[in-house]
Amino acid sequence: MRQLAKTVMFFLLALVLAAAAAGGGGKKEENKAAGGGKKINVKFSHVVADQTPKGQAALKLKELLEKSGQFEVQVYPSSQLYGDKEELEALRANNVQLIAPSVTKLVGFVPAFQLVDMPFLFKSDQAAYNFYDGPKGQELMNTLKPHGMLGLGWWPNGSKHFTNSKRPLKTPADFKGLKFRTQSGGVLDEQFKALGAGSQTIAFGEVYQALNSKAVDGQENTFNNIDTQKYEEVQKYMTVSGHGRLDYVLITNTKFWDSLTPDQQKIFMDAVKEASLYERKLADDLNAKSFEKLKASGKMEIYTLTDADREAFVKAMQPVYDKYANVIGKDYIEAARNSK
Ligand code: LMR
């Protein structure tokens, strides 16, 4: 009997040693950083320039994650690695571990993200931030989980404004017959349709060329994107309309996330929280600076909607609500509208 117990003990010990020699086995193979070994590689792909709120926050997140000694982060800006569509597929395939798309581009997974495109919905930047930080914003972010994606934080950019190469846009009637680039989704198509204009979805990395070649007449974006993409070189008119928003969700994939230890997940989330605060402040600053720069360049004629102009647009764009309120979810729309 004692001999049998000894033999069993021997085998158990041998098994434990073999497992240890194999590096702890399976799942934790990727996470040797915890034991001081190889660092965890993280690729962050995005489509905008470095000098944008998203570009700067991505670099900040890299700095914070690398400071922990556990992660090594490569940031690929300006669609260098993947464009709009590809970056979503690449994330889900775990070819990259972080992206921060404009939420409009998530429409294929969760149509409710088009909330940000609903015309004149949020009262202010702060109202949008409060919505994102509140229960409905968190609920919306969590809808990505069944698609193998995990929303880590909202990264707002700001309000969108129209630019075009044909004429000043002061009233809804001025849009008639023009063609605008959209990011994606039915809400934006419907918005332009309501104004009597056409629309075409074009990847962000191809917009400058599409405007330059006159494949489309105009587009809508934040001051900072207009400035950093140099759209003023190919657009003559800008209307400061603030008619919709352009905001991001920082997303990882569940495969990568589940491969991290609880400690690593905590380090990651702490870095994300700090980078997200940084992003939000930067968005305000960079958009304000870009607006000043665009004005100073004198390249575009700039018109700011008056309250009366705005009312005319709100009325003209009502069909967007008639058609999409149910698609988005009236609860989301109400929460966004009532946010202060
Ligand atoms: C756009 O396509 O216009 C934006 O989503 C680009 C971006 O990521 O800010």
mmCIF file with all atom_site columns, N, CA, C and O in Angstrom, residues 10-37:
data_model
loop_
_atom_site.group_PDB
_atom_site.id
_atom_site.type_symbol
_atom_site.label_atom_id
_atom_site.label_alt_id
_atom_site.label_comp_id
_atom_site.label_asym_id
_atom_site.label_entity_id
_atom_site.label_seq_id
_atom_site.pdbx_PDB_ins_code
_atom_site.Cartn_x
_atom_site.Cartn_y
_atom_site.Cartn_z
_atom_site.occupancy
_atom_site.B_iso_or_equiv
_atom_site.pdbx_formal_charge
_atom_site.auth_seq_id
_atom_site.auth_comp_id
_atom_site.auth_asym_id
_atom_site.auth_atom_id
_atom_site.pdbx_PDB_model_num
ATOM 1   N N  . PHE A 1 10 ? 4.859  10.127 -6.837  1.00 0.00 ? 10 PHE A N  1
ATOM 2   C CA . PHE A 1 10 ? 5.915  10.348 -7.816  1.00 0.00 ? 10 PHE A CA 1
ATOM 3   C C  . PHE A 1 10 ? 5.326  10.856 -9.140  1.00 0.00 ? 10 PHE A C  1
ATOM 4   O O  . PHE A 1 10 ? 5.800  11.834 -9.723  1.00 0.00 ? 10 PHE A O  1
ATOM 5   N N  . PHE A 1 11 ? 4.251  10.195 -9.577  1.00 0.00 ? 11 PHE A N  1
ATOM 6   C CA . PHE A 1 11 ? 3.629  10.590 -10.850 1.00 0.00 ? 11 PHE A CA 1
ATOM 7   C C  . PHE A 1 11 ? 3.048  12.003 -10.784 1.00 0.00 ? 11 PHE A C  1
ATOM 8   O O  . PHE A 1 11 ? 3.191  12.790 -11.700 1.00 0.00 ? 11 PHE A O  1
ATOM 9   N N  . LEU A 1 12 ? 2.417  12.290 -9.632  1.00 0.00 ? 12 LEU A N  1
ATOM 10  C CA . LEU A 1 12 ? 1.830  13.640 -9.483  1.00 0.00 ? 12 LEU A CA 1
ATOM 11  C C  . LEU A 1 12 ? 2.906  14.713 -9.555  1.00 0.00 ? 12 LEU A C  1
ATOM 12  O O  . LEU A 1 12 ? 2.773  15.725 -10.229 1.00 0.00 ? 12 LEU A O  1
ATOM 13  N N  . LEU A 1 13 ? 4.028  14.463 -8.868  1.00 0.00 ? 13 LEU A N  1
ATOM 14  C CA . LEU A 1 13 ? 5.141  15.412 -8.861  1.00 0.00 ? 13 LEU A CA 1
ATOM 15  C C  . LEU A 1 13 ? 5.677  15.606 -10.280 1.00 0.00 ? 13 LEU A C  1
ATOM 16  O O  . LEU A 1 13 ? 5.924  16.730 -10.725 1.00 0.00 ? 13 LEU A O  1
ATOM 17  N N  . ALA A 1 14 ? 5.821  14.473 -11.000 1.00 0.00 ? 14 ALA A N  1
ATOM 18  C CA . ALA A 1 14 ? 6.344  14.542 -12.365 1.00 0.00 ? 14 ALA A CA 1
ATOM 19  C C  . ALA A 1 14 ? 5.414  15.389 -13.249 1.00 0.00 ? 14 ALA A C  1
ATOM 20  O O  . ALA A 1 14 ? 5.866  16.210 -14.049 1.00 0.00 ? 14 ALA A O  1
ATOM 21  N N  . LEU A 1 15 ? 4.101  15.221 -13.029 1.00 0.00 ? 15 LEU A N  1
ATOM 22  C CA . LEU A 1 15 ? 3.125  15.990 -13.824 1.00 0.00 ? 15 LEU A CA 1
ATOM 23  C C  . LEU A 1 15 ? 3.238  17.481 -13.554 1.00 0.00 ? 15 LEU A C  1
ATOM 24  O O  . LEU A 1 15 ? 3.245  18.310 -14.466 1.00 0.00 ? 15 LEU A O  1
ATOM 25  N N  . VAL A 1 16 ? 3.355  17.836 -12.275 1.00 0.00 ? 16 VAL A N  1
ATOM 26  C CA . VAL A 1 16 ? 3.469  19.245 -11.907 1.00 0.00 ? 16 VAL A CA 1
ATOM 27  C C  . VAL A 1 16 ? 4.724  19.853 -12.520 1.00 0.00 ? 16 VAL A C  1
ATOM 28  O O  . VAL A 1 16 ? 4.698  20.941 -13.101 1.00 0.00 ? 16 VAL A O  1
ATOM 29  N N  . LEU A 1 17 ? 5.838  19.128 -12.447 1.00 0.00 ? 17 LEU A N  1
ATOM 30  C CA . LEU A 1 17 ? 7.100  19.644 -13.003 1.00 0.00 ? 17 LEU A CA 1
ATOM 31  C C  . LEU A 1 17 ? 7.015  19.824 -14.507 1.00 0.00 ? 17 LEU A C  1
ATOM 32  O O  . LEU A 1 17 ? 7.475  20.817 -15.054 1.00 0.00 ? 17 LEU A O  1
ATOM 33  N N  . ALA A 1 18 ? 6.364  18.849 -15.179 1.00 0.00 ? 18 ALA A N  1
ATOM 34  C CA . ALA A 1 18 ? 6.241  18.933 -16.642 1.00 0.00 ? 18 ALA A CA 1
ATOM 35  C C  . ALA A 1 18 ? 5.411  20.152 -17.029 1.00 0.00 ? 18 ALA A C  1
ATOM 36  O O  . ALA A 1 18 ? 5.739  20.890 -17.956 1.00 0.00 ? 18 ALA A O  1
ATOM 37  N N  . ALA A 1 19 ? 4.324  20.393 -16.263 1.00 0.00 ? 19 ALA A N  1
ATOM 38  C CA . ALA A 1 19 ? 3.452  21.548 -16.561 1.00 0.00 ? 19 ALA A CA 1
ATOM 39  C C  . ALA A 1 19 ? 4.231  22.846 -16.377 1.00 0.00 ? 19 ALA A C  1
ATOM 40  O O  . ALA A 1 19 ? 4.139  23.771 -17.176 1.00 0.00 ? 19 ALA A O  1
ATOM 41  N N  . ALA A 1 20 ? 5.023  22.902 -15.300 1.00 0.00 ? 20 ALA A N  1
ATOM 42  C CA . ALA A 1 20 ? 5.816  24.112 -15.028 1.00 0.00 ? 20 ALA A CA 1
ATOM 43  C C  . ALA A 1 20 ? 6.824  24.351 -16.147 1.00 0.00 ? 20 ALA A C  1
ATOM 44  O O  . ALA A 1 20 ? 7.003  25.468 -16.616 1.00 0.00 ? 20 ALA A O  1
ATOM 45  N N  . ALA A 1 21 ? 7.464  23.267 -16.603 1.00 0.00 ? 21 ALA A N  1
ATOM 46  C CA . ALA A 1 21 ? 8.466  23.401 -17.674 1.00 0.00 ? 21 ALA A CA 1
ATOM 47  C C  . ALA A 1 21 ? 7.812  23.889 -18.960 1.00 0.00 ? 21 ALA A C  1
ATOM 48  O O  . ALA A 1 21 ? 8.417  24.595 -19.759 1.00 0.00 ? 21 ALA A O  1
ATOM 49  N N  . ALA A 1 22 ? 6.541  23.546 -19.137 1.00 0.00 ? 22 ALA A N  1
ATOM 50  C CA . ALA A 1 22 ? 5.835  23.980 -20.359 1.00 0.00 ? 22 ALA A CA 1
ATOM 51  C C  . ALA A 1 22 ? 5.333  25.417 -20.230 1.00 0.00 ? 22 ALA A C  1
ATOM 52  O O  . ALA A 1 22 ? 4.612  25.912 -21.067 1.00 0.00 ? 22 ALA A O  1
ATOM 53  N N  . GLY A 1 23 ? 5.705  26.097 -19.154 1.00 0.00 ? 23 GLY A N  1
ATOM 54  C CA . GLY A 1 23 ? 5.372  27.520 -19.011 1.00 0.00 ? 23 GLY A CA 1
ATOM 55  C C  . GLY A 1 23 ? 3.984  27.739 -18.440 1.00 0.00 ? 23 GLY A C  1
ATOM 56  O O  . GLY A 1 23 ? 3.378  28.773 -18.662 1.00 0.00 ? 23 GLY A O  1
ATOM 57  N N  . GLY A 1 24 ? 3.442  26.817 -17.724 1.00 0.00 ? 24 GLY A N  1
ATOM 58  C CA . GLY A 1 24 ? 2.135  27.042 -17.123 1.00 0.00 ? 24 GLY A CA 1
ATOM 59  C C  . GLY A 1 24 ? 1.012  26.628 -18.036 1.00 0.00 ? 24 GLY A C  1
ATOM 60  O O  . GLY A 1 24 ? -0.132 26.569 -17.633 1.00 0.00 ? 24 GLY A O  1
ATOM 61  N N  . GLY A 1 25 ? 1.317  26.348 -19.280 1.00 0.00 ? 25 GLY A N  1
ATOM 62  C CA . GLY A 1 25 ? 0.328  25.767 -20.180 1.00 0.00 ? 25 GLY A CA 1
ATOM 63  C C  . GLY A 1 25 ? -0.611 26.755 -20.815 1.00 0.00 ? 25 GLY A C  1
ATOM 64  O O  . GLY A 1 25 ? -0.756 27.874 -20.367 1.00 0.00 ? 25 GLY A O  1
ATOM 65  N N  . GLY A 1 26 ? -1.262 26.266 -21.887 1.00 0.00 ? 26 GLY A N  1
ATOM 66  C CA . GLY A 1 26 ? -2.307 26.882 -22.704 1.00 0.00 ? 26 GLY A CA 1
ATOM 67  C C  . GLY A 1 26 ? -2.476 28.380 -22.579 1.00 0.00 ? 26 GLY A C  1
ATOM 68  O O  . GLY A 1 26 ? -1.644 29.149 -23.024 1.00 0.00 ? 26 GLY A O  1
ATOM 69  N N  . LYS A 1 27 ? -3.569 28.759 -21.957 1.00 0.00 ? 27 LYS A N  1
ATOM 70  C CA . LYS A 1 27 ? -4.016 30.133 -21.935 1.00 0.00 ? 27 LYS A CA 1
ATOM 71  C C  . LYS A 1 27 ? -2.957 31.116 -21.448 1.00 0.00 ? 27 LYS A C  1
ATOM 72  O O  . LYS A 1 27 ? -2.791 32.190 -22.004 1.00 0.00 ? 27 LYS A O  1
ATOM 73  N N  . LYS A 1 28 ? -2.252 30.733 -20.408 1.00 0.00 ? 28 LYS A N  1
ATOM 74  C CA . LYS A 1 28 ? -1.308 31.690 -19.833 1.00 0.00 ? 28 LYS A CA 1
ATOM 75  C C  . LYS A 1 28 ? -0.009 31.789 -20.641 1.00 0.00 ? 28 LYS A C  1
ATOM 76  O O  . LYS A 1 28 ? 0.829  32.616 -20.349 1.00 0.00 ? 28 LYS A O  1
ATOM 77  N N  . GLU A 1 29 ? 0.104  30.945 -21.670 1.00 0.00 ? 29 GLU A N  1
ATOM 78  C CA . GLU A 1 29 ? 1.282  30.997 -22.534 1.00 0.00 ? 29 GLU A CA 1
ATOM 79  C C  . GLU A 1 29 ? 1.518  32.420 -23.061 1.00 0.00 ? 29 GLU A C  1
ATOM 80  O O  . GLU A 1 29 ? 2.633  32.891 -23.129 1.00 0.00 ? 29 GLU A O  1
ATOM 81  N N  . GLU A 1 30 ? 0.400  33.126 -23.387 1.00 0.00 ? 30 GLU A N  1
ATOM 82  C CA . GLU A 1 30 ? 0.516  34.470 -23.945 1.00 0.00 ? 30 GLU A CA 1
ATOM 83  C C  . GLU A 1 30 ? 0.892  35.498 -22.895 1.00 0.00 ? 30 GLU A C  1
ATOM 84  O O  . GLU A 1 30 ? 1.186  36.632 -23.209 1.00 0.00 ? 30 GLU A O  1
ATOM 85  N N  . ASN A 1 31 ? 0.775  35.112 -21.617 1.00 0.00 ? 31 ASN A N  1
ATOM 86  C CA . ASN A 1 31 ? 0.875  36.114 -20.573 1.00 0.00 ? 31 ASN A CA 1
ATOM 87  C C  . ASN A 1 31 ? 2.112  35.984 -19.707 1.00 0.00 ? 31 ASN A C  1
ATOM 88  O O  . ASN A 1 31 ? 2.057  36.158 -18.500 1.00 0.00 ? 31 ASN A O  1
ATOM 89  N N  . LYS A 1 32 ? 3.222  35.679 -20.343 1.00 0.00 ? 32 LYS A N  1
ATOM 90  C CA . LYS A 1 32 ? 4.443  35.474 -19.559 1.00 0.00 ? 32 LYS A CA 1
ATOM 91  C C  . LYS A 1 32 ? 4.910  36.758 -18.892 1.00 0.00 ? 32 LYS A C  1
ATOM 92  O O  . LYS A 1 32 ? 5.691  36.715 -17.959 1.00 0.00 ? 32 LYS A O  1
ATOM 93  N N  . ALA A 1 33 ? 4.392  37.919 -19.384 1.00 0.00 ? 33 ALA A N  1
ATOM 94  C CA . ALA A 1 33 ? 4.850  39.178 -18.809 1.00 0.00 ? 33 ALA A CA 1
ATOM 95  C C  . ALA A 1 33 ? 4.638  39.198 -17.306 1.00 0.00 ? 33 ALA A C  1
ATOM 96  O O  . ALA A 1 33 ? 5.413  39.780 -16.576 1.00 0.00 ? 33 ALA A O  1
ATOM 97  N N  . ALA A 1 34 ? 3.559  38.539 -16.861 1.00 0.00 ? 34 ALA A N  1
ATOM 98  C CA . ALA A 1 34 ? 3.262  38.540 -15.435 1.00 0.00 ? 34 ALA A CA 1
ATOM 99  C C  . ALA A 1 34 ? 4.422  37.951 -14.646 1.00 0.00 ? 34 ALA A C  1
ATOM 100 O O  . ALA A 1 34 ? 4.697  38.346 -13.525 1.00 0.00 ? 34 ALA A O  1
ATOM 101 N N  . GLY A 1 35 ? 5.131  37.006 -15.248 1.00 0.00 ? 35 GLY A N  1
ATOM 102 C CA . GLY A 1 35 ? 6.252  36.386 -14.557 1.00 0.00 ? 35 GLY A CA 1
ATOM 103 C C  . GLY A 1 35 ? 7.583  36.995 -14.972 1.00 0.00 ? 35 GLY A C  1
ATOM 104 O O  . GLY A 1 35 ? 8.621  36.415 -14.750 1.00 0.00 ? 35 GLY A O  1
ATOM 105 N N  . GLY A 1 36 ? 7.543  38.163 -15.631 1.00 0.00 ? 36 GLY A N  1
ATOM 106 C CA . GLY A 1 36 ? 8.770  38.848 -16.008 1.00 0.00 ? 36 GLY A CA 1
ATOM 107 C C  . GLY A 1 36 ? 9.326  38.397 -17.345 1.00 0.00 ? 36 GLY A C  1
ATOM 108 O O  . GLY A 1 36 ? 10.433 38.765 -17.710 1.00 0.00 ? 36 GLY A O  1
ATOM 109 N N  . GLY A 1 37 ? 8.547  37.608 -18.112 1.00 0.00 ? 37 GLY A N  1
ATOM 110 C CA . GLY A 1 37 ? 9.030  37.127 -19.397 1.00 0.00 ? 37 GLY A CA 1
ATOM 111 C C  . GLY A 1 37 ? 8.692  38.075 -20.524 1.00 0.00 ? 37 GLY A C  1
ATOM 112 O O  . GLY A 1 37 ? 8.713  39.295 -20.353 1.00 0.00 ? 37 GLY A O  1
#
